[in-house]
C-alpha positions as a Markdown table, in Angstrom:
| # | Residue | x | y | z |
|---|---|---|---|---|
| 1 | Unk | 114.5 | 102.5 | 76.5 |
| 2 | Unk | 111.0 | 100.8 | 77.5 |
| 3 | Unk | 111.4 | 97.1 | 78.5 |
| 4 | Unk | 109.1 | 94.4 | 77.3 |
| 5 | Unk | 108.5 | 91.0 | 78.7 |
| 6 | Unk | 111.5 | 90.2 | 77.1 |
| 7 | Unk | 113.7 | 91.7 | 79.5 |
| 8 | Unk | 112.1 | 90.1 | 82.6 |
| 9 | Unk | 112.3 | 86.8 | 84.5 |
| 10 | Unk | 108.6 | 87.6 | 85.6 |
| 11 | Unk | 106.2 | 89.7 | 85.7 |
| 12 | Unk | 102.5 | 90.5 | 86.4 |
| 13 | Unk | 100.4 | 91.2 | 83.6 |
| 14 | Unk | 96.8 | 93.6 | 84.6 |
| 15 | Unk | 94.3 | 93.4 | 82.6 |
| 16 | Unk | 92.2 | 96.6 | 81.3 |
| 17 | Unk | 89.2 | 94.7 | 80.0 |
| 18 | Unk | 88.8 | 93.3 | 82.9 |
| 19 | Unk | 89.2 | 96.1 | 85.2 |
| 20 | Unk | 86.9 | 98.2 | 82.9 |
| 21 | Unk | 84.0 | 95.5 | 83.0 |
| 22 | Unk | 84.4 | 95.4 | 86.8 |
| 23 | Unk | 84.2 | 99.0 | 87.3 |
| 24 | Unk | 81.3 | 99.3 | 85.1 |
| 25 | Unk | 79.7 | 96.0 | 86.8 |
| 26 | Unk | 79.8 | 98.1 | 90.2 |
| 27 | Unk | 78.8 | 101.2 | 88.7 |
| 28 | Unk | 75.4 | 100.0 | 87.6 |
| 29 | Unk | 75.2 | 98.1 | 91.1 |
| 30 | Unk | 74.8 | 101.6 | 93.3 |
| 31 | Unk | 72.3 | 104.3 | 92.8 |
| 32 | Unk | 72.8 | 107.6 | 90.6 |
| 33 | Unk | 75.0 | 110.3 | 92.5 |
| 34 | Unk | 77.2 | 107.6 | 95.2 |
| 35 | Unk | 80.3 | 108.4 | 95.5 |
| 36 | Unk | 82.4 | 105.3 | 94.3 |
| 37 | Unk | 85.7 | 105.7 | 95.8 |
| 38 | Unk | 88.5 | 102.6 | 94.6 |
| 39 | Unk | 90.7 | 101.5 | 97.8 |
| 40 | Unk | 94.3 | 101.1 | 96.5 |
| 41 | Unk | 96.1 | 100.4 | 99.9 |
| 42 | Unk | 99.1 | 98.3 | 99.8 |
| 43 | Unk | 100.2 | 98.5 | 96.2 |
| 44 | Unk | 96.3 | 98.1 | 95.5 |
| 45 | Unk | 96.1 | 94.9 | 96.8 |
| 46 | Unk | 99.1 | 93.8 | 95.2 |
| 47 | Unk | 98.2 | 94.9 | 91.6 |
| 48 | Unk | 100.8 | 97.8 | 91.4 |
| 49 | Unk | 99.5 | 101.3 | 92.9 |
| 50 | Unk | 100.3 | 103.0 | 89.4 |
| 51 | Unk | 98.5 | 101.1 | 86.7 |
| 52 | Unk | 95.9 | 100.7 | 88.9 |
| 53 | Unk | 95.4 | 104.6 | 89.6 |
| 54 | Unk | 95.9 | 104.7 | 85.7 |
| 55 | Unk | 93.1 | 102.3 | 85.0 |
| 56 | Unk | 90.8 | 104.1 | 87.6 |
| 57 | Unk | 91.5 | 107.3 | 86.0 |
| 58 | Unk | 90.7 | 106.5 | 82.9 |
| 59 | Unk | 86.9 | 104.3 | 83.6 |
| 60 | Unk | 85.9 | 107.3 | 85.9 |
| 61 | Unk | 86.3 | 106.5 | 89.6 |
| 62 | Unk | 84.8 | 109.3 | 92.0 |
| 63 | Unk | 87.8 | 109.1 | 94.6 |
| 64 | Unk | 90.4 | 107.0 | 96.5 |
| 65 | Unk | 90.8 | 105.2 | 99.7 |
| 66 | Unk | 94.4 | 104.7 | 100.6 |
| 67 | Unk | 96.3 | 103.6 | 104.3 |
| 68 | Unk | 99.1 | 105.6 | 104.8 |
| 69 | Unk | 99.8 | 109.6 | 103.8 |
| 70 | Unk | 102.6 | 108.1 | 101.9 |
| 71 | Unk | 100.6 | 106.5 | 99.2 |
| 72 | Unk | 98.2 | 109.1 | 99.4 |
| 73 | Unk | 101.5 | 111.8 | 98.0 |
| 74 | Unk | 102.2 | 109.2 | 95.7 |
| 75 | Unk | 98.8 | 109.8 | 94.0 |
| 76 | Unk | 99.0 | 113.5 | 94.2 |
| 77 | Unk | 102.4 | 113.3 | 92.8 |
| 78 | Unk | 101.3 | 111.4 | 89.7 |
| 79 | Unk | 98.6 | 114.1 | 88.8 |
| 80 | Unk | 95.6 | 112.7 | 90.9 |
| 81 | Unk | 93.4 | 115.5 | 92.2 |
| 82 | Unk | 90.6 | 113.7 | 92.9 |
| 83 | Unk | 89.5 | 113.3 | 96.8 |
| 84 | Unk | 91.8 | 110.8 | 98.7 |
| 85 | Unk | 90.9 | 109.6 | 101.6 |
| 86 | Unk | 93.5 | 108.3 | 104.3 |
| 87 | Unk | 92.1 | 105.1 | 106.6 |
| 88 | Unk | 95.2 | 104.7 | 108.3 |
| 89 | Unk | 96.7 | 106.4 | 111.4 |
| 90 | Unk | 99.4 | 109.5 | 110.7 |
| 91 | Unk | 102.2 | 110.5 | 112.7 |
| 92 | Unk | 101.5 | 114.1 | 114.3 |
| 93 | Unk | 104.3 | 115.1 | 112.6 |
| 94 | Unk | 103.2 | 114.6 | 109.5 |
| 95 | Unk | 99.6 | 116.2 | 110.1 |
| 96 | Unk | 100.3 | 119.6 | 108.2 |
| 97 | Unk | 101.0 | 117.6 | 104.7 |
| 98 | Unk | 97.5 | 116.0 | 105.0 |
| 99 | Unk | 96.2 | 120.0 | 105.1 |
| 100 | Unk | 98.1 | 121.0 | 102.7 |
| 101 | Unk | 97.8 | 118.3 | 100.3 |
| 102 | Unk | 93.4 | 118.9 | 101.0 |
| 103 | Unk | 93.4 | 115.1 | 101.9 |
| 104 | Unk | 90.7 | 113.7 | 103.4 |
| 105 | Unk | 91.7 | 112.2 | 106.7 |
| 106 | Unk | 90.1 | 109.3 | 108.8 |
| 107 | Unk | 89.4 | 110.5 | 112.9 |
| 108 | Unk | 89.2 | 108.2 | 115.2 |
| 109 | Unk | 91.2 | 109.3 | 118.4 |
| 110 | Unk | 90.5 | 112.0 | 120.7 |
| 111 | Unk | 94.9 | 112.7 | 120.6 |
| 112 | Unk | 95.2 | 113.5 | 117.0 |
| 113 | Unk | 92.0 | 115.5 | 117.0 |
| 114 | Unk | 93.8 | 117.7 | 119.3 |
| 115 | Unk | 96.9 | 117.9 | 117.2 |
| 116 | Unk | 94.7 | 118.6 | 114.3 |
| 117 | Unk | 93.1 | 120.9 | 115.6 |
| 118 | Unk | 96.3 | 122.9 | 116.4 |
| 119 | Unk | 97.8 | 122.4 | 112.9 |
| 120 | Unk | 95.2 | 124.1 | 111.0 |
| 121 | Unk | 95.2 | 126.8 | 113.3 |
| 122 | Unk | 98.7 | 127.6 | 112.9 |
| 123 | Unk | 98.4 | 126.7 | 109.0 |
| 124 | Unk | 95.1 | 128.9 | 108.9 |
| 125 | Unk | 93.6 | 126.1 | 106.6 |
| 126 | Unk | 90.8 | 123.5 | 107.0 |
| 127 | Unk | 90.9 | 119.7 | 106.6 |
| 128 | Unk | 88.2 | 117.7 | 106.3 |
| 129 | Unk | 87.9 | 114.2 | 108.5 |
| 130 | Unk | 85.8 | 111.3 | 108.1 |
| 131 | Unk | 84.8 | 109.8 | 111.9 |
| 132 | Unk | 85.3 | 106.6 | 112.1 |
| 133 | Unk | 82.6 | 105.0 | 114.2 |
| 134 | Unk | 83.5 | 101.3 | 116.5 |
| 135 | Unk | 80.2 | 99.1 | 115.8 |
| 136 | Unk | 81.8 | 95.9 | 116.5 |
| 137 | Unk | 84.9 | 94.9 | 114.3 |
| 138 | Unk | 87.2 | 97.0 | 117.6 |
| 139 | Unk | 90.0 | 98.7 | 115.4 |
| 140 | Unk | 90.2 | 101.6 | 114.3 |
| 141 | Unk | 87.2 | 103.9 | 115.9 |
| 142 | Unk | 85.1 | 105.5 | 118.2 |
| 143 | Unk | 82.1 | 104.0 | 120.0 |
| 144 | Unk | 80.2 | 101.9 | 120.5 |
| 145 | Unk | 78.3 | 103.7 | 123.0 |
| 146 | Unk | 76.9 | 106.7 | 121.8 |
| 147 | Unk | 78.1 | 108.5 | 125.2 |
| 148 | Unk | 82.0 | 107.6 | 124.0 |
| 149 | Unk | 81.5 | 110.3 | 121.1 |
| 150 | Unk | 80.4 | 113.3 | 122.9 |
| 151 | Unk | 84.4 | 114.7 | 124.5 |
| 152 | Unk | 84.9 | 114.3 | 120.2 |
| 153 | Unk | 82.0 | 116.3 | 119.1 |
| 154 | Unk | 82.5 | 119.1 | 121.7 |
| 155 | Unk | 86.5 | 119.1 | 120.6 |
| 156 | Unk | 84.7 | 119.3 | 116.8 |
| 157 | Unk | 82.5 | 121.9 | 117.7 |
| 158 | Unk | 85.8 | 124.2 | 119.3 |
| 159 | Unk | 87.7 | 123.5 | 116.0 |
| 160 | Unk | 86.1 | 126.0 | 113.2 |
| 161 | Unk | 88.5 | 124.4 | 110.4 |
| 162 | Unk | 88.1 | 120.7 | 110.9 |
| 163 | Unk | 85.5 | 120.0 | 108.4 |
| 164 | Unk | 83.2 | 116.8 | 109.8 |
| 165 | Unk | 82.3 | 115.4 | 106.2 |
| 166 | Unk | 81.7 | 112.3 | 106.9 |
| 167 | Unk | 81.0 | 109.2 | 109.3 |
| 168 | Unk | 81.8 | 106.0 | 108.3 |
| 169 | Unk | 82.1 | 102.3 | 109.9 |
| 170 | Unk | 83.2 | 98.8 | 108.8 |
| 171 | Unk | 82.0 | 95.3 | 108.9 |
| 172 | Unk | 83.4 | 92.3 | 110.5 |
| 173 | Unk | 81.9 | 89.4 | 109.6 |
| 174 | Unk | 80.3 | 90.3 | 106.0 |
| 175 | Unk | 82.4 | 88.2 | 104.1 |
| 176 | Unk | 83.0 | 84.9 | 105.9 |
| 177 | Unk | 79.6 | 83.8 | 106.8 |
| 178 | Unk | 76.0 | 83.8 | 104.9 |
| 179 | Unk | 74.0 | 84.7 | 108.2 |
| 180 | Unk | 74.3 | 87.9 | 107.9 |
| 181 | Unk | 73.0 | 89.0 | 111.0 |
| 182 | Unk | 76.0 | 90.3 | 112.8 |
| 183 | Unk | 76.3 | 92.4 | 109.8 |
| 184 | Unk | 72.9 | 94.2 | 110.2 |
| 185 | Unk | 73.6 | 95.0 | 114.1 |
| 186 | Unk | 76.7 | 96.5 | 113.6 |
| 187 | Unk | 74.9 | 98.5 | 110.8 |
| 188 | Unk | 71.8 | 99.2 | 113.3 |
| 189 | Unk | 74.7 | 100.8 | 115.7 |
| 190 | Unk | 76.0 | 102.7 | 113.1 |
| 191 | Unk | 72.9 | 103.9 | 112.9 |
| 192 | Unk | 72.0 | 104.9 | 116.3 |
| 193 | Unk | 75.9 | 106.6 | 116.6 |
| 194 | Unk | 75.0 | 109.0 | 112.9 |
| 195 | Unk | 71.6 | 110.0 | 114.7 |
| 196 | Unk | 73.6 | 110.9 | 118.2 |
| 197 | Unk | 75.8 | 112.8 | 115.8 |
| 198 | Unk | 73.2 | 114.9 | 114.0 |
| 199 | Unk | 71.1 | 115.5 | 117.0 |
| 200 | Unk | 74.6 | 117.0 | 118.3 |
| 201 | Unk | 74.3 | 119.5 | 114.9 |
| 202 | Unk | 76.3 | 118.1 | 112.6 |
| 203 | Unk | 73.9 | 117.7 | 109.8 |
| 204 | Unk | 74.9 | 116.6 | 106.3 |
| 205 | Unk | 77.4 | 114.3 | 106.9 |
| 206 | Unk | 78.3 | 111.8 | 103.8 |
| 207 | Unk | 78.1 | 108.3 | 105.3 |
| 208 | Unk | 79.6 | 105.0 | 104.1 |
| 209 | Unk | 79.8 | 101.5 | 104.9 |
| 210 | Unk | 80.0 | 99.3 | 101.8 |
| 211 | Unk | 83.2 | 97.2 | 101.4 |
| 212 | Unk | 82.7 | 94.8 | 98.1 |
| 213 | Unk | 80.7 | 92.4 | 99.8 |
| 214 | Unk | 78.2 | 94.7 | 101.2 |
| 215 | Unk | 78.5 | 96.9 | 97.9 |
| 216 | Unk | 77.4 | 93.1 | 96.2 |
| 217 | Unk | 75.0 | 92.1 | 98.8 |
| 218 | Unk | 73.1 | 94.8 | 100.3 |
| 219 | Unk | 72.1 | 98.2 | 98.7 |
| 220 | Unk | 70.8 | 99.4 | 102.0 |
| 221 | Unk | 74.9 | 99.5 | 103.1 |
| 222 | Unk | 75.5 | 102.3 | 100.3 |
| 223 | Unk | 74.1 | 105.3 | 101.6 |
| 224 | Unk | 76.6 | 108.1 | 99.8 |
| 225 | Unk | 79.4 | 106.4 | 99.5 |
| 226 | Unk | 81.0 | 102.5 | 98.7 |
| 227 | Unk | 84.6 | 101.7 | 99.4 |
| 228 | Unk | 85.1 | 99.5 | 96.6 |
| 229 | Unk | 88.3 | 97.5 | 97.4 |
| 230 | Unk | 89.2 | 93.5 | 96.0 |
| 231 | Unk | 86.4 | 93.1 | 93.5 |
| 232 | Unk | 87.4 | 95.9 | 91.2 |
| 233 | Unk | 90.0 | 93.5 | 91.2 |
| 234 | Unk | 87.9 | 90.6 | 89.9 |
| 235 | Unk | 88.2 | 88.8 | 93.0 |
| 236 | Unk | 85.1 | 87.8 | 95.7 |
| 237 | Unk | 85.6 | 88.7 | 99.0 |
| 238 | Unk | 85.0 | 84.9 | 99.8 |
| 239 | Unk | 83.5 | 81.7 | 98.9 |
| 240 | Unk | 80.4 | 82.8 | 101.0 |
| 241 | Unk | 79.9 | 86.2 | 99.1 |
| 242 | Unk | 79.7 | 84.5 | 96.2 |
| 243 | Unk | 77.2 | 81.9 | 97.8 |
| 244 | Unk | 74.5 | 84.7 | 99.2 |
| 245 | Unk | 75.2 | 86.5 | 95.7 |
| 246 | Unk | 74.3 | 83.2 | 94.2 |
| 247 | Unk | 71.0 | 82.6 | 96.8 |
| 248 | Unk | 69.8 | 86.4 | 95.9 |
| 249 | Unk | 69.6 | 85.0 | 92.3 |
| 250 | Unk | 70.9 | 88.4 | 90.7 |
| 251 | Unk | 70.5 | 88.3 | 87.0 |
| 252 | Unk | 73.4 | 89.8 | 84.8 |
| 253 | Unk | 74.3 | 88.8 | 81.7 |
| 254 | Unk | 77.8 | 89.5 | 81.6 |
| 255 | Unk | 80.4 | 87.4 | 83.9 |
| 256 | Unk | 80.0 | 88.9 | 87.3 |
| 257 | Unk | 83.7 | 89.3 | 87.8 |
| 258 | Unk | 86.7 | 88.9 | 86.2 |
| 259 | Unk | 90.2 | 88.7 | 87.6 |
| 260 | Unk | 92.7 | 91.5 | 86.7 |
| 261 | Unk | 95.7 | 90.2 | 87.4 |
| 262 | Unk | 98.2 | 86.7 | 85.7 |
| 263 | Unk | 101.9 | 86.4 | 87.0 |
| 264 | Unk | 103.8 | 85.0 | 84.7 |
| 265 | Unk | 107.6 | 84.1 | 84.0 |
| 266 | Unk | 109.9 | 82.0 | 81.5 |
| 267 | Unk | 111.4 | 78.6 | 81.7 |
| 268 | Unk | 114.9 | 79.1 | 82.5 |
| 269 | Unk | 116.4 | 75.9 | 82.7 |
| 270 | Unk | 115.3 | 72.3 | 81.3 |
| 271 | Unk | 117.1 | 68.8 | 83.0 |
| 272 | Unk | 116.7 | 64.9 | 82.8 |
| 273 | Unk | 116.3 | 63.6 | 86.2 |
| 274 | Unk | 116.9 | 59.5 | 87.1 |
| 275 | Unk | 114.0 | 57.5 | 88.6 |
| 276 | Unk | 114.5 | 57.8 | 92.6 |
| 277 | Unk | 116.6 | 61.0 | 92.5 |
| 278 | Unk | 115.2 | 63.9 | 95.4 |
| 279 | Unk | 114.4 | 67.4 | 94.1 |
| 280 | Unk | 115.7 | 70.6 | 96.2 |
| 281 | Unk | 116.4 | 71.5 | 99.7 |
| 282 | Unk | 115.3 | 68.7 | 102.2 |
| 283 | Unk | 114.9 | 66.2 | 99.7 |
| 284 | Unk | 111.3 | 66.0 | 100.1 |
| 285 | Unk | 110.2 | 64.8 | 96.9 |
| 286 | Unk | 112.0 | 61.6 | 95.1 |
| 287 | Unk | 110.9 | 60.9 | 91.5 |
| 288 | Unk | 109.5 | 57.7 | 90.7 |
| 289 | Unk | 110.2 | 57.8 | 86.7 |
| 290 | Unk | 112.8 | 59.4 | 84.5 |
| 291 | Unk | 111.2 | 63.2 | 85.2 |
| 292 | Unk | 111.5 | 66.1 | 82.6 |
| 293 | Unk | 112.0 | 68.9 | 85.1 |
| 294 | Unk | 112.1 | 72.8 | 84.3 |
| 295 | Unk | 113.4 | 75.3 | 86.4 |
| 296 | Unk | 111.8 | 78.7 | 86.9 |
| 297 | Unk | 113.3 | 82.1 | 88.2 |
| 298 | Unk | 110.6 | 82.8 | 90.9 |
| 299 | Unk | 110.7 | 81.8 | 94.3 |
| 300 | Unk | 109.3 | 83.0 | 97.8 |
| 301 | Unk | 111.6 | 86.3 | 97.4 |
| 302 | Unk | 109.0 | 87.1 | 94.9 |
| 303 | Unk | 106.1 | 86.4 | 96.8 |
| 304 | Unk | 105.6 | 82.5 | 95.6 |
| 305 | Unk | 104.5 | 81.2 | 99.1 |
| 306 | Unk | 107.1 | 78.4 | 100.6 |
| 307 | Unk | 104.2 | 76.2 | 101.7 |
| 308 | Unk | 102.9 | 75.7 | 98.1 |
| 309 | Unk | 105.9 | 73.0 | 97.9 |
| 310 | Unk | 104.8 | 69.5 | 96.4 |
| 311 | Unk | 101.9 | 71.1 | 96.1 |
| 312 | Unk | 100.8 | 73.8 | 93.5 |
| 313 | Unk | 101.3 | 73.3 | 89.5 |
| 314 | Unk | 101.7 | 76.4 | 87.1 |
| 315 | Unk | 100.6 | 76.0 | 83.8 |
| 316 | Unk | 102.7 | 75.8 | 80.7 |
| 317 | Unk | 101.0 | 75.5 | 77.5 |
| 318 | Unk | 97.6 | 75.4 | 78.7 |
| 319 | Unk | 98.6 | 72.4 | 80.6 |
| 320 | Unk | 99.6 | 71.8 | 84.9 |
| 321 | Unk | 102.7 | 71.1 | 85.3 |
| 322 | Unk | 103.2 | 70.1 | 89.0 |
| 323 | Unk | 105.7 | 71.3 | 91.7 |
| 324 | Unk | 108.5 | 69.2 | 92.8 |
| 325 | Unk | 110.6 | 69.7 | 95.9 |
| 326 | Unk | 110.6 | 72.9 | 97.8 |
| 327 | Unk | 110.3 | 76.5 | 96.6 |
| 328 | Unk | 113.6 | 78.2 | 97.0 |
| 329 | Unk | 114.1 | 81.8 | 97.6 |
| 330 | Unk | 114.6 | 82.9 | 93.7 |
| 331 | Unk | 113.4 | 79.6 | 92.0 |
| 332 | Unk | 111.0 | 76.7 | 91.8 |
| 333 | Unk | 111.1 | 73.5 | 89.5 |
| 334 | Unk | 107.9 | 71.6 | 88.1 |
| 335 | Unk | 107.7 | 68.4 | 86.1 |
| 336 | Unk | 107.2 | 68.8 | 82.5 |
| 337 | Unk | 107.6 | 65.1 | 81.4 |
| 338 | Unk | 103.8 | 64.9 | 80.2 |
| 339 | Unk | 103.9 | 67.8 | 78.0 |
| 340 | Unk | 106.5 | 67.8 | 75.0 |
| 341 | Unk | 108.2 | 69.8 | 73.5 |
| 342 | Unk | 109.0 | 72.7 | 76.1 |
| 343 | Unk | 111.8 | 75.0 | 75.3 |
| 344 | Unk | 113.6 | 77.4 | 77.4 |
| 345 | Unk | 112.0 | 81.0 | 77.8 |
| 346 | Unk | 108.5 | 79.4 | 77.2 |
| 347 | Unk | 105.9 | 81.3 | 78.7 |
| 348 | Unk | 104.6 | 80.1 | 81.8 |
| 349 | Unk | 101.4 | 81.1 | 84.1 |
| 350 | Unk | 101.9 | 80.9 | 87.8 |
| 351 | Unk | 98.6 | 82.6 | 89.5 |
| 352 | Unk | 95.7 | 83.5 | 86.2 |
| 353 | Unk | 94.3 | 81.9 | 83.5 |
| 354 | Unk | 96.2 | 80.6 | 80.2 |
| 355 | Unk | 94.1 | 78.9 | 77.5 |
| 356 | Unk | 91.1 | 76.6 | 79.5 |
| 357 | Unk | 93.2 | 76.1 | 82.1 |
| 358 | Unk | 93.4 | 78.4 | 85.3 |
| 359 | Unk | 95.4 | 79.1 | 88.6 |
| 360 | Unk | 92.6 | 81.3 | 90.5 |
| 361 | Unk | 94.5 | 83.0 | 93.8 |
| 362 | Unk | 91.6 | 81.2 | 95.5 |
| 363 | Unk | 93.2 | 77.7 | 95.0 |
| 364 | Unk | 96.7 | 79.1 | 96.0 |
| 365 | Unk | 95.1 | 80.4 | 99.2 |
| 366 | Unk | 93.3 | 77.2 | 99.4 |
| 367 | Unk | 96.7 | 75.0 | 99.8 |
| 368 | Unk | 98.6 | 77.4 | 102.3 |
| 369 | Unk | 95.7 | 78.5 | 104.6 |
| 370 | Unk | 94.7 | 81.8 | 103.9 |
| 371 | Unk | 92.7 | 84.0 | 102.1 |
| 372 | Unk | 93.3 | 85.4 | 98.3 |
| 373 | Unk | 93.6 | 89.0 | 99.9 |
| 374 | Unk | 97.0 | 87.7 | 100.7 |
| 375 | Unk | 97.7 | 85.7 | 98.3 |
| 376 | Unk | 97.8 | 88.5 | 95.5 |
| 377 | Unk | 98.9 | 91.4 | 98.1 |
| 378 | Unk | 102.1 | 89.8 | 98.7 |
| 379 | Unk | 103.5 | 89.7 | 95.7 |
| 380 | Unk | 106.8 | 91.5 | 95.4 |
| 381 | Unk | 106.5 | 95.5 | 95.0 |
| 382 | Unk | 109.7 | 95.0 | 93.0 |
| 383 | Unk | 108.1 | 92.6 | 90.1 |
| 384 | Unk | 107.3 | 94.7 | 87.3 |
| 385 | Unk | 103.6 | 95.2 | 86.1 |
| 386 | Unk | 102.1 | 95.7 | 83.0 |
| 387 | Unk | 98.8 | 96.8 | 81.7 |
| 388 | Unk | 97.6 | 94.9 | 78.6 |
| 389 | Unk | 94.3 | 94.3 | 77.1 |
| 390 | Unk | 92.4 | 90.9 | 76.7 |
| 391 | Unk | 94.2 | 90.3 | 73.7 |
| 392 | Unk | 97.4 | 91.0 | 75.4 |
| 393 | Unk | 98.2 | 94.0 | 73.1 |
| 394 | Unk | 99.7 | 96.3 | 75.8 |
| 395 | Unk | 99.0 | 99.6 | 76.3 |
C-alpha cells in the first residue's frame, strides 16, 4: 500500500515545476549540441537520488555525474542508460564493474591506470576515462605542469582499450569571490595541459569545466560539456554568484531559480508552559511569559543541525514560530503563543517556503556557519521524499 504524508512524522517534498524551470533555465544558458550532464552525488545533494533521476529523465538531461560506482549501479539498476560518469576514486577491485557496466570513469592516478589497463585486457572490453587535470584546486588530478602528464599519456598510448574521451578540470574559487581572476588562470592552465595533450595525439577529446557558477557566469567555461550540480536544485552556489550574475545584468523574464526542495513535518504535541520555566536539555532558554509551545518529531537524527538551538523559527501557518531550548536527537519545540488556534498534526515548514513566508537553506547555513551545500545534503537518507507539483498535487 503507497503511503501519503499521512503516515509520516516528516518528510521532504521536491518540487517538479521547479526542477523543470531550472532545467530548462540552464538549457537555454549553453550553446546547441553541449552535453548537459546533472551531478547527483550524495543522494543528489540531499534531494533523494531517485526522484531526482526521475525528474531528470523526464525534462531531457544528456548524462550524469555521480561519486562513487555504487550510485552509479544504482542508476543502471533503475533503467538509466544514459552516460554516467564516476568523479570519485574506485577500489581496484571493483574496476571490472565500471567496464562492464560502460561507465564512464574519472583518471587521475598513474596506479589505477595500470590496473585498468589490465582489467580490460583480461575482460577484452574498453572503458572510456575522463583525465582529470590539477590546475589549482590540488584534489583529485594530474598536473599542473604539463611534464607531470607525459608517464600517463605514454601508459594511454600502450593501452588500446582505454578510450581517452575526455579532459576535464575544476574551479576553486568560482563561487566565493566576485574577482574572478583565480578562476581564469586555473582555466588558462587547463588550457595549456588540453594543448600538451593533443600535441601528444590525442585529438577530439570532449572537455569540461563548468560547475553552476561557471555554467551562470562564464560561457567561455562550457566548451562540450557543463556539470550542472546545486542549481538544478534551485540553489546559488553563493551569495557572490548571485552578486556577479546580478553585475552582468542578465535579462530573463522568468525567476532565475527556484528551490526544489521544502521539509516539512506535523505538530505532535501542544503544552502550556509557566512564565520563568527552562525549555529542554541544559536549560538554556527560560520563558518570560505563559508560552504556548509545540513539539515537533524532528531532531538532529534527521539532519535538523544542533546549533540552530534558540535560534531558527519554522513556520506554521505562514507565520515563524521561533525555537526554544535545544534541538534534541528526534524532536525540537517552538513557541506558538502568537499564532492561535494550532492543532496537533498541523502542517509545518522547517527549510522552504509556505504562503509569503520562507525558510531559504541559505539562512539555516547562515546561523550555524556553513554553506547551503550542507545544509540540504545532510538531511537524513532515511526521510522519505516526494515529488509533487506547485500545486502540491503529487505525482
Amino acid at each position: 500500500m503507497k503511503k501519503t504524508t499521512n503516515d509520516w512524522l516528516t518528510w521532504i517534498e521536491l518540487d517538479e515545476k521547479a526542477y523543470a524551470h531550472n532545467l530548462a533555465f540552464f538549457r537555454q544558458k549553453i550553446r546547441p549540441g553541449v552535453e548537459l550532464s546533472v551531478v547527483v552525488k550524495a543522494n543528489a545533494y540531499g534531494h533523494g537520488l531517485r526522484p531526482i533521476v526521475t525528474l531528470a529523465q523526464k525534462y531531457g538531461v544528456d548524462s550524469y555525474c555521480v561519486y562513487s560506482l555504487d550510485e552509479a549501479l544504482a542508476l543502471r539498476a533503475w533503467g538509466i542508460e544514459k552516460d554516467i560518469l564516476i568523479m570519485g576514486p574506485v577500489p581496484p577491485a571493483r574496476l571490472d564493474q565500471v567496464i562492464r557496466e560502460n561507465f564512464r570513469l574519472a583518471l587521475f592516478d598513474g596506479q589505477t591506470l595500470a590496473k585498468l589497463d589490465e582489467a580490460t585486457r583480461r575482460l577484452n572490453l574498453p572503458v572510456r576515462v575522463h583525465l582529470k587535470l590539477e590546475t589549482g584546486t590540488f584534489r583529485l588530478g594530474i598536473g599542473p605542469k604539463p611534464d607531470e602528464l607525459e608517464p600517463f599519456l605514454t601508459r594511454l598510448r600502450q593501452s588500446p582499450l582505454i578510450q581517452l574521451e575526455a579532459a576535464y578540470t575544476h574551479f576553486a574559487n568560482i563561487e566565493d569571490t566576485t574577482d574572478h581572476s583565480y578562476a581564469f588562470q586555473q582555466l588558462n592552465r587547463f588550457k595549456k595541459l588540453v594543448t600538451y595533450i593533443q600535441k601528444a595525439g590525442f585529438t577530439n577529446l570532449k572537455l569540461h569545466t563548468a560547475c553552476s557558477a561557471a555554467l551562470l557566469l562564464f560561457p567561455e567555461t562550457h566548451f562540450q560539456m557543463v556539470r550542472l550540480g546545486l542549481s538544478q536544485y534551485g540553489l546559488w552556489p553563493s551569495r557572490e554568484t548571485l552578486v556577479a550574475y546580478q553585475i552582468k545584468k542578465v535579462n530573463n523574464n522568468l525567476p532565475v531559480l527556484q528551490p526544489v526542495l521544502t521539509w516539512k513535518t506535523k505538530v505532535s504535541q501542544l503544552k502550556l508552559v509557566p512564565a520563568k520555566e527552562t525549555i529542554g536539555y541544559g536549560r538554556t532558554y527560560q520563558t518570560s511569559r505563559p508560552t504556548r509551545l509545540a513539539v515537533l518529531p524532528v531532531g538532529y537524527a534527521d539532519g535538523y543541525d544542533r546549533r540552530l538551538s534558540n535560534q531558527s523559527y519554522v513556520l506554521i501557518r505562514g507565520r515563524r514560530a521561533p525555537l526554544r531550548g535545544r534541538v534534541c536527537m528526534n524532536l525540537i519545540m517552538v513557541d506558538v503563543t502568537d499564532i492561535p488556534g494550532i492543532q496537533i498534526g498541523e502542517e509545518v515548514v522547517l527549510l522552504g517556503q509556505q504562503d509569503s513566508e520562507s525558510i531559504p537553506a541559505e539562512h539555516l547555513a547562515s546561523l550555524i556557519g556553513t554553506i547551503n551545500y550542507e545544509v540540504v545534503t545532510r538531511l537524513s537518507p532515511h526521510l522519505p521524499r516526494i515529488i509533487v507539483n506547485s500545486d502540491n498535487k503529487k505525482i
